[in-house]
C-alpha cells in the first residue's frame, strides 16, 4: 500500500492512496461480506474508509444510517481504533422516511451539524470523527453559521478534519475564506466525482438545476493547483462498472470525446497487462494533482483488482497518451 497526507496541522492524517467506499455495506452488501471486505482491505494496508449518515436510505425508503451502524459493529468486533480513518458526511440525510436529499434534506444549520455529528459518532462507536464532510450545499443557511458550527466541533475535539462535497467551487472558497477570517479550521478535503472519462456537466438534474456541481471539472482542478494543501477524494472512479460493462455508462458520458479516451485506456491496459479499471485507478493515484480514488466494492474479486492497481506504474509516455486523448 502507498500513503499520502490529508489535511494540515495537528489533525492531518496519513491515509492509503486507495479509499474504500462503504456506501452499501449493511444494506445491499450483507454483514458477513462487508466484514470480510473490510478485513481484507485493512490486511492489505488500507486505512481510509468512507461513509455517510444517509447511506443507504434509498434501499428501504428510510433515512439511512445502515452503513455507519455496520462500521460501528465492525470497529467494535475488531477492536479498531485511531489507526483506521473513517470519513463520514452530513447534510443530505432525508428528514423523514420516504423523502430524499433533493426534496427534504437535513441541511447545514448549526443545530443539524451538532445533532447529526453526534448521531454519527454514536453509530460509528467513536469519540471523534476523523473527517467530516458537508455532503451537499444548503443555500437556506448563512455560510457563516455552517462554518462556525463545523469549527466548534473541531475545537471541542469531536471532529478532526473538515471536508466538502458537491458544492460550487466559489461556495467552497467563500466558506474557506470565512473560516480563515474567523481563525477557524476550514474545508481541507474535497470529495467530488472524478474518473478518467470526462462527463458533460451542463446536464441538469433534481439536485443541480443548472448542471452538475458534483463533478471535478476545470474549476476544481485549477483550485487544487492554486491550493496545494487541499486533497481531492474522487468518488465513483470506476463509474459503477461502466469500464467493463459499457451499458452502464451514464448518459452524461455519452458524447464525442468518450470513444477516443476509451480507446487510449484500452490500449494502455493491453500494454500493461492490467484491466481498464486498474489503469483508471493507477492514473488517478499517480496524477499530478492530489487525487485519492474512493472505490466501493461488493465482492472480494473487485477488491483484489482495485488493490493491485496501487502497484501499477504507468510510464510518462502512457500518462501523456491518456491525458491527450479527447
Short mmCIF file of C-alpha atoms in Angstrom, two decimals:
data_model
loop_
_atom_site.label_atom_id
_atom_site.label_comp_id
_atom_site.label_asym_id
_atom_site.label_seq_id
_atom_site.Cartn_x
_atom_site.Cartn_y
_atom_site.Cartn_z
CA UNK A 1 0.00 0.00 0.00
CA UNK A 2 1.03 3.60 -0.55
CA UNK A 3 0.01 6.60 1.55
CA UNK A 4 -0.41 10.35 1.35
CA UNK A 5 -1.15 13.07 3.87
CA UNK A 6 -4.55 14.74 4.01
CA UNK A 7 -5.11 17.96 5.91
CA UNK A 8 -2.70 20.24 7.68
CA UNK A 9 -1.85 20.99 11.27
CA UNK A 10 -2.40 18.69 14.25
CA UNK A 11 -5.28 16.79 12.66
CA UNK A 12 -3.50 15.80 9.42
CA UNK A 13 -3.52 12.08 8.71
CA UNK A 14 -1.59 9.58 6.63
CA UNK A 15 -4.14 7.66 4.58
CA UNK A 16 -3.89 4.91 2.00
CA UNK A 17 -3.99 6.15 -1.59
CA UNK A 18 -6.98 3.88 -2.25
CA UNK A 19 -10.02 4.66 -0.11
CA UNK A 20 -12.76 2.10 0.45
CA UNK A 21 -16.37 3.15 -0.05
CA UNK A 22 -18.79 1.59 2.44
CA UNK A 23 -21.97 3.08 0.99
CA UNK A 24 -23.84 -0.21 0.56
CA UNK A 25 -22.31 -2.08 3.50
CA UNK A 26 -25.06 -3.19 5.85
CA UNK A 27 -27.79 -2.89 3.24
CA UNK A 28 -27.25 -4.26 -0.27
CA UNK A 29 -23.98 -5.88 0.84
CA UNK A 30 -24.70 -8.17 3.78
CA UNK A 31 -22.82 -8.03 7.07
CA UNK A 32 -20.69 -11.13 6.56
CA UNK A 33 -19.48 -9.98 3.16
CA UNK A 34 -18.97 -6.40 4.38
CA UNK A 35 -16.86 -7.56 7.33
CA UNK A 36 -14.75 -9.78 5.04
CA UNK A 37 -14.13 -6.89 2.63
CA UNK A 38 -13.19 -4.53 5.45
CA UNK A 39 -10.86 -7.10 6.98
CA UNK A 40 -9.09 -7.75 3.68
CA UNK A 41 -8.75 -4.04 2.91
CA UNK A 42 -7.10 -3.41 6.29
CA UNK A 43 -4.91 -6.52 5.90
CA UNK A 44 -3.63 -5.03 2.62
CA UNK A 45 -2.68 -1.80 4.39
CA UNK A 46 -5.82 0.20 3.65
CA UNK A 47 -6.84 2.64 6.37
CA UNK A 48 -9.24 5.14 4.74
CA UNK A 49 -12.94 4.20 4.79
CA UNK A 50 -15.77 6.41 3.58
CA UNK A 51 -19.43 6.52 4.60
CA UNK A 52 -22.28 8.98 5.23
CA UNK A 53 -25.15 9.42 7.67
CA UNK A 54 -27.65 8.97 4.82
CA UNK A 55 -26.27 5.69 3.38
CA UNK A 56 -28.27 3.88 2.15
CA UNK A 57 -31.70 5.47 2.66
CA UNK A 58 -32.84 4.64 -0.89
CA UNK A 59 -32.62 0.88 -0.30
CA UNK A 60 -35.51 0.77 2.18
CA UNK A 61 -37.18 4.17 1.97
CA UNK A 62 -35.79 5.16 5.36
CA UNK A 63 -33.33 7.84 6.43
CA UNK A 64 -30.07 5.93 6.19
CA UNK A 65 -27.55 5.06 8.86
CA UNK A 66 -27.08 1.39 7.92
CA UNK A 67 -23.51 1.89 6.69
CA UNK A 68 -22.38 3.80 9.79
CA UNK A 69 -24.05 1.23 12.02
CA UNK A 70 -22.28 -1.64 10.28
CA UNK A 71 -18.93 0.12 10.51
CA UNK A 72 -19.57 0.64 14.21
CA UNK A 73 -20.22 -3.07 14.71
CA UNK A 74 -17.11 -3.94 12.69
CA UNK A 75 -14.96 -1.49 14.65
CA UNK A 76 -16.12 -2.90 17.99
CA UNK A 77 -15.76 -6.54 16.94
CA UNK A 78 -12.24 -5.99 15.61
CA UNK A 79 -11.04 -3.57 18.29
CA UNK A 80 -10.38 -0.92 15.66
CA UNK A 81 -9.03 2.38 16.97
CA UNK A 82 -7.42 5.53 15.60
CA UNK A 83 -5.29 3.62 13.11
CA UNK A 84 -8.25 3.49 10.72
CA UNK A 85 -9.50 6.81 9.34
CA UNK A 86 -13.27 6.79 8.90
CA UNK A 87 -14.79 9.69 6.99
CA UNK A 88 -18.49 10.44 7.11
CA UNK A 89 -20.83 13.15 5.83
CA UNK A 90 -23.89 15.08 6.91
CA UNK A 91 -26.35 17.43 5.29
CA UNK A 92 -28.07 15.08 2.83
CA UNK A 93 -29.96 12.81 5.22
CA UNK A 94 -33.72 12.88 4.47
CA UNK A 95 -35.65 14.46 7.33
CA UNK A 96 -38.43 11.90 7.04
CA UNK A 97 -38.77 8.35 5.67
CA UNK A 98 -39.96 8.27 2.09
CA UNK A 99 -38.29 11.58 1.21
CA UNK A 100 -34.89 12.36 -0.29
CA UNK A 101 -31.99 14.81 -0.17
CA UNK A 102 -33.44 16.61 -3.19
CA UNK A 103 -36.77 17.49 -1.57
CA UNK A 104 -36.25 17.21 2.20
CA UNK A 105 -32.56 17.29 3.24
CA UNK A 106 -31.40 17.86 6.80
CA UNK A 107 -29.22 20.76 5.61
CA UNK A 108 -26.26 22.50 7.22
CA UNK A 109 -27.67 24.54 10.09
CA UNK A 110 -25.73 24.68 13.35
CA UNK A 111 -28.40 22.53 15.03
CA UNK A 112 -28.23 19.85 12.35
CA UNK A 113 -24.43 19.81 12.28
CA UNK A 114 -24.23 19.24 16.02
CA UNK A 115 -27.05 16.69 16.27
CA UNK A 116 -26.13 14.76 13.12
CA UNK A 117 -22.46 14.55 14.06
CA UNK A 118 -23.44 13.21 17.49
CA UNK A 119 -25.60 10.53 15.87
CA UNK A 120 -22.75 9.58 13.55
CA UNK A 121 -20.31 9.27 16.43
CA UNK A 122 -22.77 7.06 18.28
CA UNK A 123 -23.39 4.81 15.28
CA UNK A 124 -19.69 4.53 14.49
CA UNK A 125 -18.79 3.99 18.13
CA UNK A 126 -16.12 6.67 18.25
CA UNK A 127 -15.48 9.75 20.34
CA UNK A 128 -14.13 11.69 17.35
CA UNK A 129 -14.98 11.75 13.66
CA UNK A 130 -11.67 11.67 11.78
CA UNK A 131 -13.05 13.53 8.74
CA UNK A 132 -16.49 15.11 8.46
CA UNK A 133 -17.86 16.40 5.14
CA UNK A 134 -20.64 18.80 4.27
CA UNK A 135 -22.33 16.37 1.87
CA UNK A 136 -24.36 18.82 -0.24
CA UNK A 137 -24.81 22.59 -0.14
CA UNK A 138 -27.52 24.40 1.82
CA UNK A 139 -28.45 27.83 0.49
CA UNK A 140 -31.09 28.34 3.20
CA UNK A 141 -28.49 28.78 5.94
CA UNK A 142 -25.86 31.56 6.09
CA UNK A 143 -22.46 30.10 5.30
CA UNK A 144 -21.03 31.76 8.40
CA UNK A 145 -23.36 29.68 10.58
CA UNK A 146 -22.22 26.47 8.87
CA UNK A 147 -18.54 27.41 9.10
CA UNK A 148 -18.80 28.31 12.78
CA UNK A 149 -20.71 25.14 13.61
CA UNK A 150 -18.10 22.91 11.99
CA UNK A 151 -15.32 24.91 13.63
CA UNK A 152 -16.89 24.44 17.05
CA UNK A 153 -16.82 20.65 16.66
CA UNK A 154 -13.11 20.72 15.80
CA UNK A 155 -12.42 22.99 18.80
CA UNK A 156 -14.28 20.57 21.07
CA UNK A 157 -12.28 17.65 19.77
CA UNK A 158 -15.22 15.69 18.39
CA UNK A 159 -14.10 16.20 14.76
CA UNK A 160 -10.62 16.15 13.25
CA UNK A 161 -10.57 17.28 9.62
CA UNK A 162 -13.31 19.02 7.64
CA UNK A 163 -14.32 18.32 4.07
CA UNK A 164 -16.89 19.36 1.49
CA UNK A 165 -18.64 17.62 -1.39
CA UNK A 166 -20.88 18.53 -4.33
CA UNK A 167 -20.65 22.33 -3.95
CA UNK A 168 -19.73 25.02 -6.43
CA UNK A 169 -16.06 25.94 -6.16
CA UNK A 170 -16.94 29.56 -5.43
CA UNK A 171 -19.01 28.42 -2.46
CA UNK A 172 -16.14 26.30 -1.17
CA UNK A 173 -13.73 29.22 -1.45
CA UNK A 174 -16.19 31.56 0.25
CA UNK A 175 -16.59 29.13 3.16
CA UNK A 176 -12.83 28.72 3.48
CA UNK A 177 -12.34 32.49 3.41
CA UNK A 178 -14.94 32.93 6.16
CA UNK A 179 -13.19 30.30 8.25
CA UNK A 180 -9.76 31.85 7.73
CA UNK A 181 -11.03 35.34 8.63
CA UNK A 182 -12.52 33.97 11.85
CA UNK A 183 -9.45 31.94 12.74
CA UNK A 184 -11.40 28.70 12.35
CA UNK A 185 -10.47 25.46 10.57
CA UNK A 186 -11.84 25.22 7.05
CA UNK A 187 -12.52 22.54 4.48
CA UNK A 188 -9.32 20.71 3.51
CA UNK A 189 -10.62 17.62 1.73
CA UNK A 190 -12.84 17.94 -1.34
CA UNK A 191 -14.92 14.93 -2.41
CA UNK A 192 -16.23 15.06 -5.97
CA UNK A 193 -16.93 12.61 -8.76
CA UNK A 194 -13.81 12.12 -10.86
CA UNK A 195 -12.75 9.47 -13.33
CA UNK A 196 -10.71 9.07 -16.48
CA UNK A 197 -13.68 9.67 -18.75
CA UNK A 198 -14.97 13.22 -18.75
CA UNK A 199 -18.69 13.90 -18.36
CA UNK A 200 -20.87 16.67 -19.66
CA UNK A 201 -21.57 18.95 -16.71
CA UNK A 202 -24.31 21.03 -18.32
CA UNK A 203 -27.00 18.38 -17.85
CA UNK A 204 -29.42 19.49 -15.11
CA UNK A 205 -30.93 17.15 -12.55
CA UNK A 206 -33.05 17.39 -9.41
CA UNK A 207 -30.11 18.43 -7.21
CA UNK A 208 -28.30 20.63 -9.73
CA UNK A 209 -30.83 22.51 -11.91
CA UNK A 210 -28.06 24.49 -13.66
CA UNK A 211 -25.88 21.46 -14.37
CA UNK A 212 -23.76 19.21 -12.20
CA UNK A 213 -21.65 20.66 -9.41
CA UNK A 214 -20.68 17.18 -8.26
CA UNK A 215 -18.02 16.52 -10.91
CA UNK A 216 -14.41 17.60 -10.57
CA UNK A 217 -14.16 19.91 -13.57
CA UNK A 218 -11.62 22.51 -14.68
CA UNK A 219 -12.58 24.98 -11.95
CA UNK A 220 -11.82 22.43 -9.26
CA UNK A 221 -8.60 21.33 -10.96
CA UNK A 222 -7.42 24.94 -11.06
CA UNK A 223 -8.38 25.37 -7.42
CA UNK A 224 -6.29 22.34 -6.43
CA UNK A 225 -3.31 23.74 -8.32
CA UNK A 226 -3.65 27.06 -6.52
CA UNK A 227 -4.19 25.49 -3.09
CA UNK A 228 -1.69 22.62 -2.75
CA UNK A 229 -2.78 21.81 0.81
CA UNK A 230 -6.15 20.58 -0.49
CA UNK A 231 -6.84 16.97 -1.49
CA UNK A 232 -9.42 15.59 -3.92
CA UNK A 233 -11.14 12.37 -2.89
CA UNK A 234 -12.57 11.02 -6.14
CA UNK A 235 -15.84 9.16 -5.77
CA UNK A 236 -17.25 6.79 -8.41
CA UNK A 237 -13.83 6.48 -10.11
CA UNK A 238 -14.92 3.34 -11.96
CA UNK A 239 -18.32 4.71 -12.99
CA UNK A 240 -20.25 1.87 -11.34
CA UNK A 241 -18.64 -0.76 -13.54
CA UNK A 242 -19.05 1.05 -16.85
CA UNK A 243 -15.45 0.47 -17.95
CA UNK A 244 -16.13 -3.25 -18.21
CA UNK A 245 -19.89 -3.07 -18.84
CA UNK A 246 -20.47 -0.27 -21.38
CA UNK A 247 -24.24 -0.48 -20.97
CA UNK A 248 -23.75 1.02 -17.52
CA UNK A 249 -22.13 4.19 -18.85
CA UNK A 250 -24.12 7.16 -17.51
CA UNK A 251 -25.84 9.32 -20.11
CA UNK A 252 -23.70 12.37 -19.34
CA UNK A 253 -20.62 10.48 -20.61
CA UNK A 254 -22.23 9.81 -23.99
CA UNK A 255 -20.52 12.48 -26.09
CA UNK A 256 -17.94 12.64 -28.92
CA UNK A 257 -14.92 12.79 -26.58
CA UNK A 258 -15.58 9.46 -24.89
CA UNK A 259 -14.59 6.96 -27.66
CA UNK A 260 -11.07 8.42 -28.04
CA UNK A 261 -10.40 8.22 -24.30
CA UNK A 262 -11.77 4.69 -24.10
CA UNK A 263 -9.51 3.67 -26.99
CA UNK A 264 -6.45 5.13 -25.23
CA UNK A 265 -7.45 3.46 -21.97
CA UNK A 266 -7.82 0.01 -23.52
CA UNK A 267 -4.55 0.44 -25.42
CA UNK A 268 -2.64 1.14 -22.20
CA UNK A 269 -4.43 -1.72 -20.46
CA UNK A 270 -3.23 -4.13 -23.16
CA UNK A 271 0.33 -2.80 -22.91
CA UNK A 272 0.49 -3.15 -19.13
CA UNK A 273 -1.46 -6.39 -18.85
CA UNK A 274 -3.79 -4.64 -16.43
CA UNK A 275 -7.55 -4.23 -16.53
CA UNK A 276 -9.09 -0.93 -17.65
CA UNK A 277 -10.29 -0.40 -14.06
CA UNK A 278 -6.74 -0.77 -12.76
CA UNK A 279 -5.40 1.69 -15.31
CA UNK A 280 -8.04 4.24 -14.27
CA UNK A 281 -7.13 3.90 -10.59
CA UNK A 282 -3.38 3.99 -11.29
CA UNK A 283 -3.87 7.08 -13.47
CA UNK A 284 -5.62 8.80 -10.56
CA UNK A 285 -3.17 7.68 -7.88
CA UNK A 286 -0.21 8.95 -9.90
CA UNK A 287 -1.95 12.14 -11.04
CA UNK A 288 -0.05 15.42 -10.83
CA UNK A 289 -2.90 16.71 -8.68
CA UNK A 290 -3.53 15.19 -5.22
CA UNK A 291 -6.23 12.66 -6.14
CA UNK A 292 -7.31 9.77 -3.90
CA UNK A 293 -9.71 7.36 -5.62
CA UNK A 294 -12.63 6.24 -3.48
CA UNK A 295 -13.94 2.93 -4.81
CA UNK A 296 -16.78 0.85 -3.47
CA UNK A 297 -16.76 -2.93 -3.87
CA UNK A 298 -19.26 -5.73 -3.34
CA UNK A 299 -17.04 -8.79 -3.78
CA UNK A 300 -13.53 -9.98 -2.86
CA UNK A 301 -12.61 -10.16 -6.55
CA UNK A 302 -13.41 -6.49 -7.07
CA UNK A 303 -11.39 -5.53 -4.02
CA UNK A 304 -8.36 -7.54 -5.12
CA UNK A 305 -8.49 -5.96 -8.57
CA UNK A 306 -8.53 -2.49 -7.03
CA UNK A 307 -5.75 -3.25 -4.53
CA UNK A 308 -3.48 -4.47 -7.32
CA UNK A 309 -3.90 -1.11 -9.08
CA UNK A 310 -1.92 0.59 -6.29
CA UNK A 311 1.26 -1.10 -7.52
CA UNK A 312 0.63 -0.42 -11.22
CA UNK A 313 3.15 2.09 -12.54
CA UNK A 314 2.26 3.89 -15.74
CA UNK A 315 5.09 5.33 -17.82
CA UNK A 316 5.33 9.05 -18.53
CA UNK A 317 4.56 8.31 -22.17
CA UNK A 318 1.48 6.27 -21.29
CA UNK A 319 0.23 9.03 -19.00
CA UNK A 320 0.80 11.62 -21.71
CA UNK A 321 -1.16 9.49 -24.17
CA UNK A 322 -4.04 9.02 -21.75
CA UNK A 323 -4.14 12.73 -20.96
CA UNK A 324 -4.01 13.81 -24.60
CA UNK A 325 -6.95 11.69 -25.77
CA UNK A 326 -10.10 13.71 -26.33
#
